Short mmCIF file of C-alpha atoms in Angstrom, two decimals:
data_model
loop_
_atom_site.label_atom_id
_atom_site.label_comp_id
_atom_site.label_asym_id
_atom_site.label_seq_id
_atom_site.Cartn_x
_atom_site.Cartn_y
_atom_site.Cartn_z
CA UNK A 1 83.02 115.84 168.70
CA UNK A 2 85.98 116.57 171.37
CA UNK A 3 89.62 117.89 171.05
CA UNK A 4 92.49 116.03 170.67
CA UNK A 5 93.87 117.76 174.09
CA UNK A 6 92.37 118.05 177.41
CA UNK A 7 92.34 121.88 178.27
CA UNK A 8 94.59 121.28 181.29
CA UNK A 9 97.21 119.49 178.72
CA UNK A 10 97.23 122.52 176.22
CA UNK A 11 100.39 123.96 176.89
CA UNK A 12 102.21 120.54 177.08
CA UNK A 13 101.83 120.61 180.98
CA UNK A 14 100.29 116.96 182.77
CA UNK A 15 97.42 117.02 184.79
CA UNK A 16 97.86 116.00 188.70
CA UNK A 17 95.08 114.14 190.58
CA UNK A 18 94.88 116.52 193.55
CA UNK A 19 94.57 120.34 192.36
CA UNK A 20 97.18 122.41 194.15
CA UNK A 21 95.96 125.10 197.09
CA UNK A 22 96.58 128.59 196.47
CA UNK A 23 95.27 129.59 199.91
CA UNK A 24 98.19 129.69 202.79
CA UNK A 25 98.38 130.80 206.29
CA UNK A 26 99.79 133.59 207.39
CA UNK A 27 103.70 133.98 207.83
CA UNK A 28 105.55 133.75 211.50
CA UNK A 29 107.58 136.32 212.52
CA UNK A 30 110.41 133.32 212.29
CA UNK A 31 109.15 132.42 208.96
CA UNK A 32 109.18 136.27 207.65
CA UNK A 33 113.05 136.77 208.92
CA UNK A 34 114.26 133.55 207.65
CA UNK A 35 116.40 133.47 203.87
CA UNK A 36 114.63 131.80 201.12
CA UNK A 37 116.37 130.23 198.35
CA UNK A 38 116.30 131.40 195.24
CA UNK A 39 117.35 130.59 191.18
CA UNK A 40 120.32 129.11 193.22
CA UNK A 41 121.36 131.60 194.98
CA UNK A 42 120.49 132.76 199.20
CA UNK A 43 118.26 136.37 199.08
CA UNK A 44 117.32 138.10 202.18
CA UNK A 45 113.91 138.06 202.64
CA UNK A 46 113.81 141.81 203.91
CA UNK A 47 115.46 143.07 200.34
CA UNK A 48 112.93 143.86 197.84
CA UNK A 49 113.35 142.92 194.19
CA UNK A 50 113.00 145.25 191.31
CA UNK A 51 109.78 144.29 190.11
CA UNK A 52 108.58 144.62 194.30
CA UNK A 53 109.76 148.17 194.34
CA UNK A 54 108.19 149.11 190.93
CA UNK A 55 105.06 147.82 192.49
CA UNK A 56 105.48 150.01 195.96
CA UNK A 57 106.23 153.05 194.27
CA UNK A 58 103.07 152.32 191.55
CA UNK A 59 101.36 151.61 195.03
CA UNK A 60 102.37 155.27 196.65
CA UNK A 61 101.83 157.23 193.50
CA UNK A 62 98.17 155.91 193.28
CA UNK A 63 97.58 156.01 196.94
CA UNK A 64 97.99 159.63 197.32
CA UNK A 65 95.89 160.35 194.44
CA UNK A 66 92.94 158.47 195.76
CA UNK A 67 90.98 161.59 196.80
CA UNK A 68 90.91 162.95 192.94
CA UNK A 69 89.88 159.72 191.40
CA UNK A 70 87.50 158.08 193.52
CA UNK A 71 84.37 159.15 194.62
CA UNK A 72 84.54 155.98 197.50
CA UNK A 73 86.84 153.36 198.16
CA UNK A 74 87.21 150.70 200.97
CA UNK A 75 89.75 148.28 201.87
CA UNK A 76 90.15 144.90 204.14
CA UNK A 77 92.79 142.50 203.82
CA UNK A 78 91.64 138.71 203.93
CA UNK A 79 93.30 135.98 206.07
CA UNK A 80 92.41 133.60 203.75
CA UNK A 81 92.44 133.62 199.65
CA UNK A 82 89.23 134.66 197.92
CA UNK A 83 88.94 133.43 193.86
CA UNK A 84 85.58 134.89 193.80
CA UNK A 85 83.71 137.85 194.74
CA UNK A 86 79.79 138.83 193.46
CA UNK A 87 77.30 141.23 194.68
CA UNK A 88 73.94 139.64 195.86
CA UNK A 89 70.59 141.52 195.91
CA UNK A 90 70.49 145.24 197.71
CA UNK A 91 68.89 144.86 200.78
CA UNK A 92 67.85 148.43 202.08
CA UNK A 93 68.26 152.13 201.83
CA UNK A 94 69.18 154.63 203.88
CA UNK A 95 70.07 158.59 203.52
CA UNK A 96 73.73 158.57 203.00
CA UNK A 97 74.25 154.92 201.87
CA UNK A 98 72.66 151.40 200.99
CA UNK A 99 73.18 148.17 202.84
CA UNK A 100 73.85 145.24 200.21
CA UNK A 101 74.46 141.51 200.13
CA UNK A 102 78.11 140.28 198.93
CA UNK A 103 79.54 136.71 198.51
CA UNK A 104 82.74 135.85 198.75
CA UNK A 105 84.90 132.43 198.13
CA UNK A 106 87.59 131.76 201.32
CA UNK A 107 89.98 129.13 200.45
CA UNK A 108 91.98 128.05 202.94
CA UNK A 109 95.42 125.74 203.74
CA UNK A 110 92.88 122.92 204.95
CA UNK A 111 93.56 123.34 208.49
CA UNK A 112 90.21 124.46 208.85
CA UNK A 113 87.19 124.42 206.18
CA UNK A 114 86.95 126.28 202.73
CA UNK A 115 84.04 128.68 202.95
CA UNK A 116 81.43 130.27 201.17
CA UNK A 117 81.38 133.45 203.21
CA UNK A 118 77.82 135.75 202.92
CA UNK A 119 78.32 139.06 203.88
CA UNK A 120 76.29 142.00 204.39
CA UNK A 121 78.40 145.09 203.38
CA UNK A 122 77.37 149.34 203.77
CA UNK A 123 77.55 151.09 200.17
CA UNK A 124 77.97 154.73 200.57
CA UNK A 125 75.74 156.65 197.92
CA UNK A 126 77.51 158.86 195.52
CA UNK A 127 79.29 162.29 196.68
CA UNK A 128 78.52 161.48 199.95
CA UNK A 129 82.02 160.40 201.10
CA UNK A 130 84.34 163.51 201.93
CA UNK A 131 88.18 162.93 200.35
CA UNK A 132 89.69 162.87 203.94
CA UNK A 133 87.43 159.77 204.66
CA UNK A 134 88.47 158.10 200.96
CA UNK A 135 92.37 159.03 201.41
CA UNK A 136 92.45 157.52 205.11
CA UNK A 137 91.43 154.06 204.32
CA UNK A 138 92.73 151.85 206.94
CA UNK A 139 95.51 149.23 205.00
CA UNK A 140 95.81 146.68 207.82
CA UNK A 141 91.84 146.38 208.46
CA UNK A 142 91.39 142.66 208.49
CA UNK A 143 88.54 140.46 207.91
CA UNK A 144 87.86 137.02 209.31
CA UNK A 145 86.51 136.38 206.64
CA UNK A 146 84.66 127.40 196.63
CA UNK A 147 86.48 129.15 193.41
CA UNK A 148 83.15 130.75 191.48
CA UNK A 149 80.07 132.24 192.63
CA UNK A 150 77.03 132.80 190.52
CA UNK A 151 73.75 133.86 191.86
CA UNK A 152 70.42 132.97 190.38
CA UNK A 153 68.86 136.68 188.96
CA UNK A 154 65.00 135.13 189.29
CA UNK A 155 65.96 134.23 193.30
CA UNK A 156 68.50 136.09 194.44
CA UNK A 157 68.61 133.24 197.83
CA UNK A 158 69.71 130.60 195.44
CA UNK A 159 73.33 130.92 194.60
CA UNK A 160 75.74 128.25 192.69
CA UNK A 161 79.23 127.25 193.35
CA UNK A 162 82.36 125.78 192.10
CA UNK A 163 84.74 123.75 193.95
CA UNK A 164 88.15 121.53 193.02
CA UNK A 165 84.88 119.01 192.19
CA UNK A 166 83.16 118.17 188.96
CA UNK A 167 80.03 119.05 190.61
CA UNK A 168 77.90 121.91 190.84
CA UNK A 169 76.91 123.10 194.17
CA UNK A 170 73.44 124.82 194.74
CA UNK A 171 72.80 126.91 198.26
CA UNK A 172 69.85 128.32 199.77
CA UNK A 173 71.80 131.13 201.44
CA UNK A 174 68.92 131.86 203.41
CA UNK A 175 68.12 127.96 205.27
CA UNK A 176 71.38 127.16 205.05
CA UNK A 177 72.64 127.49 208.64
CA UNK A 178 75.52 129.77 209.57
CA UNK A 179 79.14 127.18 210.73
CA UNK A 180 82.26 129.41 211.70
CA UNK A 181 85.44 128.14 209.91
CA UNK A 182 86.86 126.35 212.77
CA UNK A 183 88.97 122.73 212.69
CA UNK A 184 86.44 119.87 213.03
CA UNK A 185 83.64 121.72 211.85
CA UNK A 186 80.98 119.28 209.68
CA UNK A 187 80.76 120.34 206.40
CA UNK A 188 77.69 122.27 205.28
CA UNK A 189 75.36 119.89 202.76
CA UNK A 190 74.34 121.38 199.54
CA UNK A 191 70.55 122.21 198.79
CA UNK A 192 71.29 120.48 195.44
CA UNK A 193 74.38 118.71 193.90
CA UNK A 194 74.64 119.27 190.25
CA UNK A 195 76.38 116.60 187.70
CA UNK A 196 77.00 115.62 184.66
CA UNK A 197 80.66 116.81 184.28
CA UNK A 198 83.78 113.41 184.37
CA UNK A 199 86.46 115.78 185.31
CA UNK A 200 86.75 118.80 187.56
CA UNK A 201 84.97 122.03 186.86
CA UNK A 202 86.71 124.61 188.45
CA UNK A 203 86.01 128.48 187.20
CA UNK A 204 83.36 128.21 184.16
CA UNK A 205 80.05 129.15 185.81
CA UNK A 206 77.32 131.20 184.43
CA UNK A 207 73.20 131.77 185.43
CA UNK A 208 70.80 132.37 182.92
CA UNK A 209 68.95 136.27 183.61
CA UNK A 210 65.61 135.09 182.34
CA UNK A 211 65.09 131.42 183.42
CA UNK A 212 66.57 129.04 185.94
CA UNK A 213 69.72 127.69 184.03
CA UNK A 214 73.13 127.05 185.47
CA UNK A 215 75.78 126.71 182.41
CA UNK A 216 79.14 124.92 183.76
CA UNK A 217 82.76 124.46 181.75
CA UNK A 218 85.03 121.88 182.59
CA UNK A 219 88.49 120.59 182.34
CA UNK A 220 86.66 117.69 180.59
CA UNK A 221 86.02 119.85 177.78
CA UNK A 222 82.41 119.71 178.21
CA UNK A 223 79.90 122.69 178.44
CA UNK A 224 77.21 121.26 180.35
CA UNK A 225 73.43 122.97 180.80
CA UNK A 226 70.80 122.30 183.38
CA UNK A 227 67.58 123.47 184.52
CA UNK A 228 66.31 123.49 188.31
CA UNK A 229 63.17 124.77 187.37
CA UNK A 230 62.23 121.97 189.51
CA UNK A 231 64.36 122.60 192.28
CA UNK A 232 64.39 126.20 192.77
CA UNK A 233 61.85 125.99 195.42
CA UNK A 234 61.63 122.61 196.82
CA UNK A 235 65.54 122.00 196.95
CA UNK A 236 66.24 118.74 199.00
CA UNK A 237 69.34 118.49 201.45
CA UNK A 238 71.78 116.19 200.00
CA UNK A 239 70.28 116.00 196.55
CA UNK A 240 71.75 114.98 193.59
CA UNK A 241 70.73 115.81 190.40
CA UNK A 242 71.61 115.53 186.87
CA UNK A 243 69.10 118.31 186.01
CA UNK A 244 67.97 118.49 182.22
CA UNK A 245 71.28 117.77 181.25
CA UNK A 246 72.53 119.40 177.92
CA UNK A 247 75.88 118.36 176.85
CA UNK A 248 78.04 120.31 174.18
CA UNK A 249 80.94 118.89 173.24
CA UNK A 250 84.06 120.67 171.66
CA UNK A 251 87.17 122.23 171.94
CA UNK A 252 85.54 124.84 174.36
CA UNK A 253 87.70 124.58 177.60
CA UNK A 254 86.13 125.56 180.56
CA UNK A 255 85.00 129.25 180.33
CA UNK A 256 81.52 130.42 179.36
CA UNK A 257 79.26 132.90 178.74
CA UNK A 258 75.30 133.51 179.37
CA UNK A 259 72.98 135.45 176.78
CA UNK A 260 69.46 134.48 176.67
CA UNK A 261 67.67 130.80 177.92
CA UNK A 262 69.39 128.32 175.74
CA UNK A 263 71.64 130.15 173.55
CA UNK A 264 75.74 130.96 175.30
CA UNK A 265 78.83 130.55 174.07
CA UNK A 266 82.57 129.40 175.48
CA UNK A 267 86.10 129.62 174.63
CA UNK A 268 89.28 127.79 176.34
CA UNK A 269 92.90 127.00 175.55
CA UNK A 270 92.38 126.26 171.89
CA UNK A 271 91.80 130.08 171.32
CA UNK A 272 87.81 129.67 169.68
CA UNK A 273 85.14 130.96 170.46
CA UNK A 274 82.25 128.64 169.82
CA UNK A 275 78.62 130.03 170.05
CA UNK A 276 76.01 127.16 170.74
CA UNK A 277 72.07 127.04 170.92
CA UNK A 278 70.60 123.91 172.93
CA UNK A 279 67.72 123.85 170.99
CA UNK A 280 69.37 122.69 168.17
CA UNK A 281 71.24 119.68 169.49
CA UNK A 282 75.35 119.32 170.52
CA UNK A 283 76.34 120.88 167.67
CA UNK A 284 78.08 124.60 167.64
CA UNK A 285 75.78 127.02 166.20
CA UNK A 286 78.92 129.61 165.04
CA UNK A 287 82.49 128.84 165.38
CA UNK A 288 85.06 131.25 165.40
CA UNK A 289 88.62 129.88 164.81
CA UNK A 290 91.45 131.71 166.32
CA UNK A 291 89.53 134.76 167.88
CA UNK A 292 93.11 135.26 169.68
CA UNK A 293 97.01 134.72 169.20
CA UNK A 294 96.62 132.65 172.22
CA UNK A 295 94.51 131.07 174.94
CA UNK A 296 91.06 132.26 175.58
CA UNK A 297 90.76 132.84 179.49
CA UNK A 298 87.11 134.33 179.76
CA UNK A 299 84.11 135.05 177.49
CA UNK A 300 81.07 137.97 178.17
CA UNK A 301 78.09 138.60 176.64
CA UNK A 302 77.00 142.56 176.81
CA UNK A 303 73.89 142.74 178.90
CA UNK A 304 72.36 145.95 176.58
CA UNK A 305 73.79 144.87 173.01
CA UNK A 306 73.41 141.56 171.69
CA UNK A 307 75.37 141.84 169.01
CA UNK A 308 78.87 142.31 171.82
CA UNK A 309 80.48 139.52 173.03
CA UNK A 310 83.70 140.49 175.25
CA UNK A 311 86.91 137.89 175.17
CA UNK A 312 89.92 138.00 176.59
CA UNK A 313 93.34 136.47 177.97
CA UNK A 314 92.43 137.60 181.62
CA UNK A 315 89.27 138.26 183.73
CA UNK A 316 86.85 140.90 182.03
CA UNK A 317 83.51 141.81 182.25
CA UNK A 318 81.09 144.32 180.71
CA UNK A 319 79.51 147.40 182.77
CA UNK A 320 75.91 147.23 183.56
CA UNK A 321 75.62 151.03 183.37
CA UNK A 322 77.06 151.79 179.91
CA UNK A 323 77.21 149.28 176.45
CA UNK A 324 80.60 150.06 175.45
CA UNK A 325 82.29 150.03 178.92
CA UNK A 326 84.31 146.71 180.21
CA UNK A 327 87.09 146.34 183.13
CA UNK A 328 89.57 143.79 182.47
CA UNK A 329 92.33 142.42 184.88
CA UNK A 330 95.56 140.31 185.21
CA UNK A 331 98.40 139.56 187.34
CA UNK A 332 99.92 142.89 187.30
CA UNK A 333 97.79 143.83 189.68
CA UNK A 334 95.58 146.31 187.42
CA UNK A 335 91.74 146.61 186.80
CA UNK A 336 91.59 148.21 184.08
CA UNK A 337 88.36 150.32 183.27
CA UNK A 338 87.88 150.57 179.20
CA UNK A 339 85.29 151.97 176.63
CA UNK A 340 85.60 151.14 173.06
CA UNK A 341 83.19 154.04 172.18
CA UNK A 342 86.03 156.27 173.06
CA UNK A 343 88.63 154.53 170.28
CA UNK A 344 88.47 156.77 167.58
CA UNK A 345 87.82 159.97 169.60
CA UNK A 346 91.38 160.24 171.67
CA UNK A 347 92.85 163.33 172.25
CA UNK A 348 96.43 164.47 172.08
CA UNK A 349 97.16 164.03 175.99
CA UNK A 350 95.48 160.11 176.07
CA UNK A 351 97.66 159.28 173.08
CA UNK A 352 100.78 157.63 175.04
CA UNK A 353 98.02 155.30 176.25
CA UNK A 354 96.04 152.12 175.16
CA UNK A 355 93.10 152.76 172.70
CA UNK A 356 89.75 153.32 174.79
CA UNK A 357 91.41 152.88 178.31
CA UNK A 358 90.39 155.52 180.23
CA UNK A 359 90.49 154.26 183.69
CA UNK A 360 92.97 152.17 186.34
CA UNK A 361 92.74 150.70 189.36
CA UNK A 362 96.02 150.63 190.86
CA UNK A 363 95.15 149.75 194.75
CA UNK A 364 95.79 145.89 194.50
CA UNK A 365 99.70 144.85 194.87
CA UNK A 366 99.31 141.68 193.28
CA UNK A 367 97.38 140.14 190.75
CA UNK A 368 93.42 140.31 190.57
CA UNK A 369 91.85 137.35 190.33
CA UNK A 370 87.88 138.47 190.19
CA UNK A 371 85.65 141.68 190.27
CA UNK A 372 82.35 142.64 189.69
CA UNK A 373 79.65 145.45 188.89
CA UNK A 374 77.44 146.10 191.06
CA UNK A 375 73.89 146.26 188.92
CA UNK A 376 72.27 148.06 192.11
CA UNK A 377 74.11 151.28 192.44
CA UNK A 378 75.84 152.22 189.33
CA UNK A 379 80.00 152.06 188.88
CA UNK A 380 80.56 150.38 192.30
CA UNK A 381 82.79 147.72 191.76
CA UNK A 382 84.25 144.79 194.23
CA UNK A 383 87.64 143.32 193.47
CA UNK A 384 89.72 140.77 195.33
CA UNK A 385 93.55 140.34 194.91
CA UNK A 386 95.46 136.97 195.33
CA UNK A 387 98.16 138.24 197.69
CA UNK A 388 100.21 134.87 199.09
CA UNK A 389 103.37 135.33 196.62
CA UNK A 390 104.10 138.90 198.31
CA UNK A 391 102.51 139.15 201.55
CA UNK A 392 101.78 137.70 205.04
CA UNK A 393 98.10 137.18 204.33
CA UNK A 394 95.61 135.60 202.06
CA UNK A 395 94.36 138.94 199.87
CA UNK A 396 93.08 142.46 199.74
CA UNK A 397 89.13 143.20 199.23
CA UNK A 398 88.41 146.38 197.87
CA UNK A 399 84.93 148.32 197.22
CA UNK A 400 85.56 151.35 194.99
CA UNK A 401 83.89 153.79 192.77
CA UNK A 402 85.23 155.94 190.24
CA UNK A 403 84.52 160.20 190.71
CA UNK A 404 81.82 160.86 188.08
CA UNK A 405 83.60 163.28 186.63
CA UNK A 406 86.19 160.60 184.62
CA UNK A 407 82.96 158.76 183.02
CA UNK A 408 80.74 161.96 182.36
CA UNK A 409 80.36 163.42 179.00
CA UNK A 410 83.21 166.31 178.98
CA UNK A 411 81.00 169.28 178.74
CA UNK A 412 79.22 168.25 181.31
CA UNK A 413 82.15 168.19 183.57
CA UNK A 414 83.54 171.38 182.38
CA UNK A 415 80.03 173.78 183.01
CA UNK A 416 80.26 171.84 186.76
CA UNK A 417 83.63 172.65 187.20
CA UNK A 418 83.15 176.30 186.07
CA UNK A 419 80.42 176.73 188.01
CA UNK A 420 82.04 175.58 191.02
CA UNK A 421 85.29 177.75 189.95
CA UNK A 422 82.59 180.60 190.50
CA UNK A 423 81.34 179.17 193.44
CA UNK A 424 85.22 179.69 195.06
CA UNK A 425 85.71 182.57 193.60
CA UNK A 426 82.73 184.27 195.10
CA UNK A 427 83.45 183.03 198.47
CA UNK A 428 87.11 184.27 198.73
CA UNK A 429 86.06 188.03 197.59
CA UNK A 430 83.64 187.74 200.62
CA UNK A 431 85.47 189.96 203.44
#
């Protein structure tokens, strides 16, 4: 069955044939000095609005607390907007840091090709970075660094991407040639093209953790499941395949999540949460009407507890380190870390905060568009923001790890701090 309204038109909007590009060129000096028209009044670009001043004040306060709140933090300003970031496999380990693959999308203004960036990142191990190093991160560092990226858990060199088309593209990152995003360069050819959608499939993309299944949701109100078992070792260049497609049609919008081999869930602008089992056909197993009072933007299945599903109206994912912990982000630029186990254990000190919220990452000065927990390095997160509206650049990439004094059991932390206090007092008393 199909819903009465398309996901793109659920709020009364119209569907345009050409998707709007969000990336933009860095502003020139002349552009930055020009005046802009806003609300019928001419406003000088040099004057900040109250909202911009509030963002800057919050950021300044956060920056002053960085050495206390974080075990490690790295910052990179991106030339082009990145709508997706994803940890890849860990490549090697050293004494003080590990080297790990990191995937980034790169959305340009069309002057150079959009790019899937594959970077090798050095991740500093816990309790290694000095406070002075953390507090002096480079805010001006620029990386010359596709809308959604997902890696195949059974084969770390295989990744899937969503673009502004109905197709899902499969890439073997080890065999693809290294191409620089310059004007006139030939487009890279994917190793496999998965077809099945009849309209753009831009954001909903998931990989099965146990078998080589790819799941996608699109504006055509279809949730499509492919098996790429026959292709993960013998993919052919520029090959097209409909795979083993099972079309699940319903009011699901274009957001999906995967749990087991053929069991998955989906959400959409109809505010419903739908659970599916591909083995039983195209009829939903369970449908939760009005799971929220507004549009649902994301869904994630808990990797530790099969009975827990997370839904939200912004990006959110479960932590791979603790079953009760998850993160959420939105257009306010904050990345919130929650623990539902703390909801019933709120102290008087935390009463003014939302139930379960125990950490806020305020390092981004504009909307956080994606983040990903590092399964290979506990409590380490990569996050990207879309800064096109507030700065001359495309976005900001940050890799960070909160201090373990924040999430460890309170009794354990107090015991450690007491030992540290005794150590400091002993050292101070020595001549």
